[in-house]
mmCIF file of C-alpha atoms in Angstrom:
data_model
loop_
_atom_site.group_PDB
_atom_site.id
_atom_site.type_symbol
_atom_site.label_atom_id
_atom_site.label_comp_id
_atom_site.label_asym_id
_atom_site.label_seq_id
_atom_site.Cartn_x
_atom_site.Cartn_y
_atom_site.Cartn_z
ATOM 1 C CA MET A 15 -7.571 -10.991 99.883
ATOM 2 C CA LYS A 16 -8.793 -11.635 96.377
ATOM 3 C CA ASN A 17 -9.260 -15.422 98.171
ATOM 4 C CA HIS A 18 -11.419 -14.877 100.991
ATOM 5 C CA LEU A 19 -13.436 -12.642 98.781
ATOM 6 C CA PHE A 20 -13.981 -15.610 96.243
ATOM 7 C CA LYS A 21 -13.767 -18.672 98.373
ATOM 8 C CA LYS A 22 -15.454 -17.681 101.822
ATOM 9 C CA MET A 23 -17.491 -14.759 101.235
ATOM 10 C CA ARG A 24 -18.746 -16.513 98.088
ATOM 11 C CA ALA A 25 -19.134 -13.116 95.694
ATOM 12 C CA GLY A 26 -18.456 -14.248 92.171
ATOM 13 C CA VAL A 27 -16.906 -17.887 90.945
ATOM 14 C CA ILE A 28 -13.244 -17.759 90.645
ATOM 15 C CA ASP A 29 -11.553 -18.404 87.439
ATOM 16 C CA LEU A 30 -10.712 -22.398 86.732
ATOM 17 C CA HIS A 31 -8.442 -22.300 83.466
ATOM 18 C CA TYR A 32 -5.849 -19.866 81.886
ATOM 19 C CA ARG A 33 -7.609 -16.534 80.550
ATOM 20 C CA ASP A 34 -4.641 -15.549 79.111
ATOM 21 C CA TYR A 35 -1.012 -15.922 79.422
ATOM 22 C CA GLU A 36 -0.943 -13.051 82.489
ATOM 23 C CA GLU A 37 -4.192 -14.840 83.955
ATOM 24 C CA PRO A 38 -3.324 -19.157 85.368
ATOM 25 C CA PRO A 39 -6.039 -20.384 87.593
ATOM 26 C CA GLY A 40 -6.868 -19.192 90.280
ATOM 27 C CA ASN A 41 -5.587 -15.955 89.598
ATOM 28 C CA GLY A 42 -8.995 -14.041 89.571
ATOM 29 C CA GLY A 43 -12.202 -14.268 88.472
ATOM 30 C CA PHE A 44 -16.490 -12.766 87.698
ATOM 31 C CA LEU A 45 -18.098 -11.298 90.692
ATOM 32 C CA LEU A 46 -22.654 -12.162 90.844
ATOM 33 C CA ASN A 47 -22.386 -8.155 90.003
ATOM 34 C CA GLY A 48 -20.588 -8.354 87.125
ATOM 35 C CA GLY A 49 -17.767 -7.288 87.398
ATOM 36 C CA ARG A 50 -14.047 -8.873 87.363
ATOM 37 C CA LEU A 51 -11.539 -8.700 90.412
ATOM 38 C CA TYR A 52 -8.003 -10.526 89.825
ATOM 39 C CA LEU A 53 -4.419 -9.931 89.891
ATOM 40 C CA ASP A 54 -2.435 -7.260 87.312
ATOM 41 C CA MET A 55 1.047 -7.519 87.422
ATOM 42 C CA GLY A 56 1.198 -7.905 91.470
ATOM 43 C CA HIS A 57 -1.523 -5.309 93.016
ATOM 44 C CA LEU A 58 -5.515 -6.101 93.485
ATOM 45 C CA GLU A 59 -7.797 -4.863 89.890
ATOM 46 C CA TYR A 60 -11.645 -4.557 90.581
ATOM 47 C CA ALA A 61 -13.298 -3.726 87.061
ATOM 48 C CA THR A 62 -16.686 -3.172 86.146
ATOM 49 C CA PRO A 63 -18.995 -4.583 83.473
ATOM 50 C CA GLU A 64 -20.046 -3.006 80.657
ATOM 51 C CA CYS A 65 -22.577 -0.746 80.820
ATOM 52 C CA ARG A 66 -25.364 0.885 78.728
ATOM 53 C CA ARG A 67 -26.250 3.612 81.606
ATOM 54 C CA LEU A 68 -24.179 6.344 82.803
ATOM 55 C CA VAL A 69 -25.635 5.767 86.672
ATOM 56 C CA ASP A 70 -24.851 2.237 86.192
ATOM 57 C CA ALA A 71 -20.922 2.570 85.767
ATOM 58 C CA VAL A 72 -21.073 4.837 88.497
ATOM 59 C CA ALA A 73 -23.182 2.742 91.363
ATOM 60 C CA LEU A 74 -20.771 -0.296 89.924
ATOM 61 C CA GLU A 75 -17.864 1.539 90.295
ATOM 62 C CA VAL A 76 -18.785 2.513 94.400
ATOM 63 C CA ALA A 77 -19.912 -1.233 94.688
ATOM 64 C CA GLY A 78 -16.155 -2.057 93.802
ATOM 65 C CA ASP A 79 -15.001 -0.181 97.210
ATOM 66 C CA LEU A 80 -17.839 -1.297 99.494
ATOM 67 C CA LEU A 81 -16.912 -4.637 98.664
ATOM 68 C CA LEU A 82 -12.744 -4.814 99.294
ATOM 69 C CA GLN A 83 -14.435 -2.770 102.539
ATOM 70 C CA GLU A 84 -16.451 -5.329 103.148
ATOM 71 C CA ALA A 85 -13.917 -7.983 102.900
ATOM 72 C CA LEU A 86 -11.025 -5.893 105.133
ATOM 73 C CA GLU A 87 -14.357 -6.021 107.549
ATOM 74 C CA GLU A 88 -14.907 -9.702 107.956
ATOM 75 C CA MET A 89 -11.283 -10.918 107.054
ATOM 76 C CA GLY A 90 -10.914 -8.489 110.863
ATOM 77 C CA ALA A 91 -8.478 -6.151 109.774
ATOM 78 C CA GLY A 92 -11.242 -3.156 108.861
ATOM 79 C CA GLU A 93 -9.507 -1.312 111.629
ATOM 80 C CA GLU A 94 -5.349 -2.220 110.585
ATOM 81 C CA VAL A 95 -5.764 -2.480 106.670
ATOM 82 C CA ALA A 96 -6.572 0.731 104.134
ATOM 83 C CA PHE A 97 -7.027 0.356 100.749
ATOM 84 C CA ILE A 98 -5.980 3.962 99.969
ATOM 85 C CA LYS A 99 -8.221 4.925 95.863
ATOM 86 C CA ASN A 100 -5.604 6.850 94.499
ATOM 87 C CA ASN A 101 -3.053 7.309 91.585
ATOM 88 C CA ILE A 102 0.304 7.332 92.967
ATOM 89 C CA ASP A 103 2.739 5.406 94.725
ATOM 90 C CA HIS A 104 4.251 8.217 97.362
ATOM 91 C CA HIS A 105 7.194 5.640 98.085
ATOM 92 C CA THR A 106 8.615 5.494 94.524
ATOM 93 C CA GLY A 107 7.000 8.007 93.006
ATOM 94 C CA ALA A 108 4.994 5.518 90.327
ATOM 95 C CA THR A 109 1.878 6.872 88.529
ATOM 96 C CA PHE A 110 -1.006 4.470 87.050
ATOM 97 C CA GLY A 111 -3.777 5.561 85.885
ATOM 98 C CA CYS A 112 -7.794 4.687 86.090
ATOM 99 C CA HIS A 113 -8.613 2.445 82.892
ATOM 100 C CA GLU A 114 -12.164 3.448 81.015
ATOM 101 C CA ASN A 115 -13.224 1.767 77.696
ATOM 102 C CA TYR A 116 -15.904 3.129 75.714
ATOM 103 C CA LEU A 117 -17.247 0.791 73.035
ATOM 104 C CA MET A 118 -17.638 2.621 68.968
ATOM 105 C CA ARG A 119 -18.250 2.068 65.728
ATOM 106 C CA ARG A 120 -16.167 0.430 63.502
ATOM 107 C CA GLU A 121 -16.716 2.668 60.487
ATOM 108 C CA VAL A 122 -15.886 5.376 62.439
ATOM 109 C CA ALA A 123 -12.428 6.610 61.540
ATOM 110 C CA LEU A 124 -10.343 7.899 64.096
ATOM 111 C CA ASP A 125 -8.660 10.408 62.158
ATOM 112 C CA ALA A 126 -6.985 13.166 62.812
ATOM 113 C CA ALA A 127 -8.843 15.890 63.282
ATOM 114 C CA ARG A 128 -11.332 13.682 65.348
ATOM 115 C CA LEU A 129 -7.587 11.912 67.222
ATOM 116 C CA GLY A 130 -6.578 15.901 68.812
ATOM 117 C CA THR A 131 -10.442 16.978 69.362
ATOM 118 C CA LEU A 132 -10.321 13.894 71.075
ATOM 119 C CA LEU A 133 -6.969 14.520 73.031
ATOM 120 C CA SER A 134 -7.299 18.300 74.343
ATOM 121 C CA PHE A 135 -10.667 17.291 76.008
ATOM 122 C CA LEU A 136 -9.001 15.010 77.522
ATOM 123 C CA ALA A 137 -5.791 17.302 78.103
ATOM 124 C CA THR A 138 -8.520 19.254 80.246
ATOM 125 C CA ARG A 139 -11.018 17.667 81.868
ATOM 126 C CA GLN A 140 -8.982 17.039 84.018
ATOM 127 C CA ILE A 141 -10.363 20.491 85.618
ATOM 128 C CA PHE A 142 -13.655 18.859 87.069
ATOM 129 C CA THR A 143 -11.663 14.863 87.268
ATOM 130 C CA GLY A 144 -8.580 15.152 88.207
ATOM 131 C CA ALA A 145 -7.949 14.238 92.060
ATOM 132 C CA GLY A 146 -5.467 16.585 92.658
ATOM 133 C CA ARG A 147 -1.942 15.344 94.479
ATOM 134 C CA VAL A 148 0.306 17.729 96.639
ATOM 135 C CA GLY A 149 3.892 17.577 94.875
ATOM 136 C CA MET A 150 5.575 15.488 92.447
ATOM 137 C CA ALA A 151 7.103 12.726 91.143
ATOM 138 C CA SER A 152 10.852 11.875 91.329
ATOM 139 C CA PRO A 153 13.245 11.265 88.556
ATOM 140 C CA LEU A 154 14.250 8.701 90.403
ATOM 141 C CA ALA A 155 10.686 6.141 90.104
ATOM 142 C CA PHE A 156 12.091 6.077 86.616
ATOM 143 C CA ASP A 157 13.992 4.435 83.976
ATOM 144 C CA PHE A 158 14.286 7.317 81.513
ATOM 145 C CA ASP A 159 15.537 10.890 82.070
ATOM 146 C CA LEU A 160 12.300 12.707 82.923
ATOM 147 C CA PRO A 161 12.271 16.616 80.649
ATOM 148 C CA HIS A 162 13.039 19.596 83.122
ATOM 149 C CA GLU A 163 10.353 21.328 83.745
ATOM 150 C CA GLY A 164 11.451 24.814 86.320
ATOM 151 C CA ALA A 165 10.816 25.230 89.996
ATOM 152 C CA PRO A 166 8.691 21.929 92.140
ATOM 153 C CA VAL A 167 5.180 22.240 91.374
ATOM 154 C CA ASP A 168 3.133 22.110 94.976
ATOM 155 C CA PHE A 169 -0.191 21.066 94.174
ATOM 156 C CA GLN A 170 -1.722 19.301 90.975
ATOM 157 C CA LEU A 171 -4.703 18.710 89.875
ATOM 158 C CA SER A 172 -4.480 15.796 88.275
ATOM 159 C CA GLN A 173 -1.919 12.615 89.988
ATOM 160 C CA ALA A 174 -0.914 10.453 86.720
ATOM 161 C CA ARG A 175 -0.398 13.207 84.515
ATOM 162 C CA ARG A 176 3.423 13.325 85.253
ATOM 163 C CA LEU A 177 3.988 9.763 83.654
ATOM 164 C CA HIS A 178 1.984 10.249 79.999
ATOM 165 C CA ARG A 179 4.629 11.233 76.987
ATOM 166 C CA GLN A 180 2.747 9.945 74.237
ATOM 167 C CA ARG A 181 -0.647 10.625 72.835
ATOM 168 C CA HIS A 182 -1.809 7.088 72.026
ATOM 169 C CA LEU A 183 0.326 4.005 72.212
ATOM 170 C CA PRO A 184 -0.623 0.058 71.392
ATOM 171 C CA VAL A 185 0.856 -1.184 74.951
ATOM 172 C CA GLY A 186 0.219 0.672 77.886
ATOM 173 C CA ALA A 187 1.999 -0.868 81.196
ATOM 174 C CA VAL A 188 5.004 -0.038 80.640
ATOM 175 C CA GLN A 189 4.869 3.333 78.089
ATOM 176 C CA ARG A 190 2.064 5.684 79.287
ATOM 177 C CA ALA A 191 -0.458 7.334 77.126
ATOM 178 C CA ILE A 192 -3.572 9.456 77.025
ATOM 179 C CA ILE A 193 -5.156 6.820 74.335
ATOM 180 C CA ASN A 194 -3.471 3.266 74.456
ATOM 181 C CA ALA A 195 -4.495 2.268 70.494
ATOM 182 C CA ARG A 196 -5.063 -1.505 71.400
ATOM 183 C CA ASP A 197 -7.770 -2.703 70.043
ATOM 184 C CA GLU A 198 -9.285 -5.834 72.058
ATOM 185 C CA PRO A 199 -13.161 -4.419 72.019
ATOM 186 C CA LEU A 200 -15.548 -7.042 74.148
ATOM 187 C CA ALA A 201 -18.138 -6.882 70.630
ATOM 188 C CA ASP A 202 -18.077 -7.919 67.243
ATOM 189 C CA TYR A 203 -15.302 -6.771 65.983
ATOM 190 C CA ARG A 204 -16.639 -6.155 62.639
ATOM 191 C CA LYS A 205 -18.761 -3.403 64.127
ATOM 192 C CA TYR A 206 -17.031 -2.151 67.210
ATOM 193 C CA ARG A 207 -13.737 -1.100 68.384
ATOM 194 C CA ARG A 208 -13.043 -0.738 71.922
ATOM 195 C CA LEU A 209 -11.462 2.784 73.454
ATOM 196 C CA HIS A 210 -9.092 2.283 75.781
ATOM 197 C CA LEU A 211 -8.068 5.276 78.184
ATOM 198 C CA LEU A 212 -5.300 5.751 80.222
ATOM 199 C CA ILE A 213 -5.212 9.418 81.093
ATOM 200 C CA GLY A 214 -8.142 9.664 84.185
ATOM 201 C CA ASP A 215 -7.452 9.899 87.566
ATOM 202 C CA SER A 216 -9.607 7.634 90.124
ATOM 203 C CA ASN A 217 -12.721 9.154 91.827
ATOM 204 C CA MET A 218 -13.406 9.124 95.124
ATOM 205 C CA SER A 219 -16.746 10.737 94.684
ATOM 206 C CA PRO A 220 -19.027 9.755 92.500
ATOM 207 C CA PHE A 221 -20.140 13.031 91.280
ATOM 208 C CA ALA A 222 -16.764 13.486 89.667
ATOM 209 C CA CYS A 223 -16.905 9.592 88.448
ATOM 210 C CA ALA A 224 -20.023 10.638 86.768
ATOM 211 C CA LEU A 225 -19.127 13.819 85.475
ATOM 212 C CA LYS A 226 -16.007 11.913 83.865
ATOM 213 C CA LEU A 227 -17.471 8.320 82.189
ATOM 214 C CA GLY A 228 -20.814 11.225 81.262
ATOM 215 C CA THR A 229 -18.541 13.821 79.460
ATOM 216 C CA THR A 230 -16.457 11.571 77.247
ATOM 217 C CA ALA A 231 -19.338 9.432 76.137
ATOM 218 C CA LEU A 232 -21.251 12.615 75.330
ATOM 219 C CA ILE A 233 -17.580 13.783 73.118
ATOM 220 C CA LEU A 234 -17.535 10.123 71.568
ATOM 221 C CA THR A 235 -21.271 10.663 70.642
ATOM 222 C CA LEU A 236 -19.892 13.616 68.289
ATOM 223 C CA ILE A 237 -16.965 11.379 66.864
ATOM 224 C CA GLU A 238 -19.476 8.530 65.494
ATOM 225 C CA GLU A 239 -21.798 11.882 64.241
ATOM 226 C CA GLY A 240 -18.824 13.838 63.366
ATOM 227 C CA ALA A 241 -20.076 17.039 64.770
ATOM 228 C CA LEU A 242 -17.053 17.987 66.468
ATOM 229 C CA PRO A 243 -15.843 21.576 67.409
ATOM 230 C CA ASP A 244 -13.201 22.308 64.708
ATOM 231 C CA ASP A 245 -11.023 25.258 66.464
ATOM 232 C CA VAL A 246 -9.636 23.640 70.056
ATOM 233 C CA ILE A 247 -7.429 20.975 68.373
ATOM 234 C CA LEU A 248 -3.914 21.241 71.334
ATOM 235 C CA ARG A 249 -0.522 21.787 69.312
ATOM 236 C CA ASP A 250 0.994 19.061 72.109
ATOM 237 C CA ALA A 251 -2.128 17.266 74.221
ATOM 238 C CA VAL A 252 0.880 15.445 75.914
ATOM 239 C CA LEU A 253 2.528 19.221 77.554
ATOM 240 C CA ALA A 254 -0.661 20.740 77.688
ATOM 241 C CA THR A 255 -1.242 18.133 79.935
ATOM 242 C CA ARG A 256 1.662 18.257 82.565
ATOM 243 C CA GLN A 257 0.416 22.288 81.938
ATOM 244 C CA ILE A 258 -3.164 22.006 82.861
ATOM 245 C CA SER A 259 -2.184 19.675 85.996
ATOM 246 C CA HIS A 260 0.503 21.793 87.042
ATOM 247 C CA THR A 261 -1.284 25.604 86.450
ATOM 248 C CA GLY A 262 -4.065 24.029 89.994
ATOM 249 C CA THR A 263 -7.179 25.880 88.580
ATOM 250 C CA GLY A 264 -7.425 25.591 85.348
ATOM 251 C CA ARG A 265 -6.130 28.759 84.999
ATOM 252 C CA GLY A 266 -3.038 28.202 82.813
ATOM 253 C CA ALA A 267 -2.879 29.408 78.587
ATOM 254 C CA VAL A 268 -2.068 25.892 76.434
ATOM 255 C CA GLN A 269 -1.571 26.747 73.277
ATOM 256 C CA LEU A 270 -3.764 25.473 70.794
ATOM 257 C CA GLU A 271 -2.825 24.398 66.963
ATOM 258 C CA ASP A 272 -3.609 27.126 64.404
ATOM 259 C CA GLY A 273 -1.314 29.215 67.400
ATOM 260 C CA ARG A 274 -3.611 30.776 69.375
ATOM 261 C CA THR A 275 -3.466 30.354 73.448
ATOM 262 C CA ARG A 276 -6.819 30.008 75.514
ATOM 263 C CA ASP A 277 -6.943 28.369 79.256
ATOM 264 C CA ALA A 278 -8.380 25.028 80.102
ATOM 265 C CA LEU A 279 -11.861 26.650 81.540
ATOM 266 C CA ASP A 280 -12.483 28.479 78.567
ATOM 267 C CA LEU A 281 -12.214 25.172 76.289
ATOM 268 C CA GLN A 282 -14.569 22.997 78.305
ATOM 269 C CA HIS A 283 -16.589 25.785 78.329
ATOM 270 C CA GLU A 284 -16.820 25.570 74.152
ATOM 271 C CA PHE A 285 -16.897 21.659 74.594
ATOM 272 C CA LEU A 286 -19.780 22.393 77.146
ATOM 273 C CA ALA A 287 -22.123 24.552 74.552
ATOM 274 C CA HIS A 288 -21.239 23.046 71.863
ATOM 275 C CA THR A 289 -22.101 19.319 72.895
ATOM 276 C CA GLN A 290 -26.228 20.951 74.649
ATOM 277 C CA ARG A 291 -26.258 22.555 70.500
ATOM 278 C CA GLN A 292 -25.702 18.737 68.754
ATOM 279 C CA LEU A 293 -27.324 16.481 71.935
ATOM 280 C CA GLY A 294 -29.050 18.659 74.628
ATOM 281 C CA GLY A 295 -32.742 17.032 75.008
ATOM 282 C CA ARG A 296 -31.906 13.715 72.553
ATOM 283 C CA ASP A 297 -31.942 11.482 75.419
ATOM 284 C CA GLU A 298 -33.198 11.741 79.217
ATOM 285 C CA GLU A 299 -29.331 10.961 80.685
ATOM 286 C CA ASN A 300 -27.855 14.003 78.120
ATOM 287 C CA GLY A 301 -29.542 16.030 80.536
ATOM 288 C CA LEU A 302 -28.720 14.046 83.906
ATOM 289 C CA ASP A 303 -27.160 16.074 86.526
ATOM 290 C CA PRO A 304 -24.693 13.877 88.651
ATOM 291 C CA GLY A 305 -25.071 16.449 92.120
ATOM 292 C CA LYS A 306 -29.418 14.639 91.967
ATOM 293 C CA LEU A 307 -27.813 11.460 92.556
ATOM 294 C CA ALA A 308 -28.378 9.353 95.679
ATOM 295 C CA LEU A 309 -27.002 6.194 96.410
ATOM 296 C CA ARG A 310 -29.156 3.022 98.179
ATOM 297 C CA PRO A 311 -27.152 0.301 98.730
ATOM 298 C CA ARG A 312 -28.680 -2.546 97.751
ATOM 299 C CA ARG A 313 -28.963 -6.085 99.941
ATOM 300 C CA THR A 314 -29.247 -9.697 97.583
ATOM 301 C CA ARG A 315 -30.788 -12.759 99.280
ATOM 302 C CA GLN A 316 -28.278 -15.689 99.256
ATOM 303 C CA PRO A 317 -29.614 -19.379 99.799
ATOM 304 C CA THR A 318 -28.783 -19.026 103.381
ATOM 305 C CA GLY A 319 -31.585 -16.658 103.526
ATOM 306 C CA THR A 320 -28.942 -14.088 105.610
ATOM 307 C CA ALA A 321 -29.065 -10.279 103.572
ATOM 308 C CA HIS A 322 -25.718 -9.384 102.578
ATOM 309 C CA ARG A 323 -24.462 -6.910 100.315
ATOM 310 C CA ARG A 324 -22.263 -8.638 97.369
ATOM 311 C CA GLY A 325 -20.833 -5.440 95.883
ATOM 312 C CA GLY A 326 -24.748 -4.371 94.755
ATOM 313 C CA LEU A 327 -25.956 -0.482 95.006
ATOM 314 C CA ASP A 328 -28.665 1.253 93.343
ATOM 315 C CA PHE A 329 -28.483 4.719 91.919
ATOM 316 C CA GLN A 330 -31.317 6.924 92.126
ATOM 317 C CA GLU A 331 -32.560 10.126 91.387
ATOM 318 C CA MET A 332 -33.250 12.580 93.694
ATOM 319 C CA ALA A 333 -36.793 14.748 93.074
ATOM 320 C CA ALA A 334 -35.116 18.675 92.457
#
């Protein structure tokens, strides 16, 4: 697949040199849409380019799906082979997150209060960003003992929540955490940090993807401006993440740091109201309705004069 994309479809430029000790020459490359396609720990991975606008980020996410499907069809395997965009290996029970990266100002410290509020938001946002999952993981899939959690769960809001055991860790490939504390900004490190989140599900719906990225960006803006709500910190964000996912409705009560209990939907309503008060009307994207976005394939001319879609999409807002 990788070789076909770069060598046959000419969808990008393959790497000729080492990028890292795990990325030798030919392991991947840059795509014409600005993203990357590469092998990571034995599986194919697609990364969008850096985006300043929400609509671009969502469009390029969907463009990656279309690019892979187009490659399958050109290889003559479109009827026999399919890529499954999910976060769970149903054969082993292993789970994996859809990584999100956000640029933040370096001078803003992620102290206990800011981190706690961010974790509360991330734990509860799964009520509208979770991809859903039938059943639960088998302990045989892991090399550690899972905590006993009572009766089996028939349905979960989120696919990858079962594996998050820490709030934040410097390494993300083995021990899964909600936030990967590894700080590798793709910008001036003196001015910016890269917040690397591991808690998200892969979304088939552009609507859910827009909500996931857009609402998180708003919360990070509140963090940078020191304008967060002060009574929404969870006592145990990892435990609450699992409880919310297992409840399946968003109505299950979770415990806050001050001893009170609230449900995920209630907490998200508070985040929404607070964000509207602080940021409402500030710019066009803050009031963007994801339900009014339409995907329109963008076709580009190649030197041969033949029109091909090479992972390009335009996101346009439809009239109300």
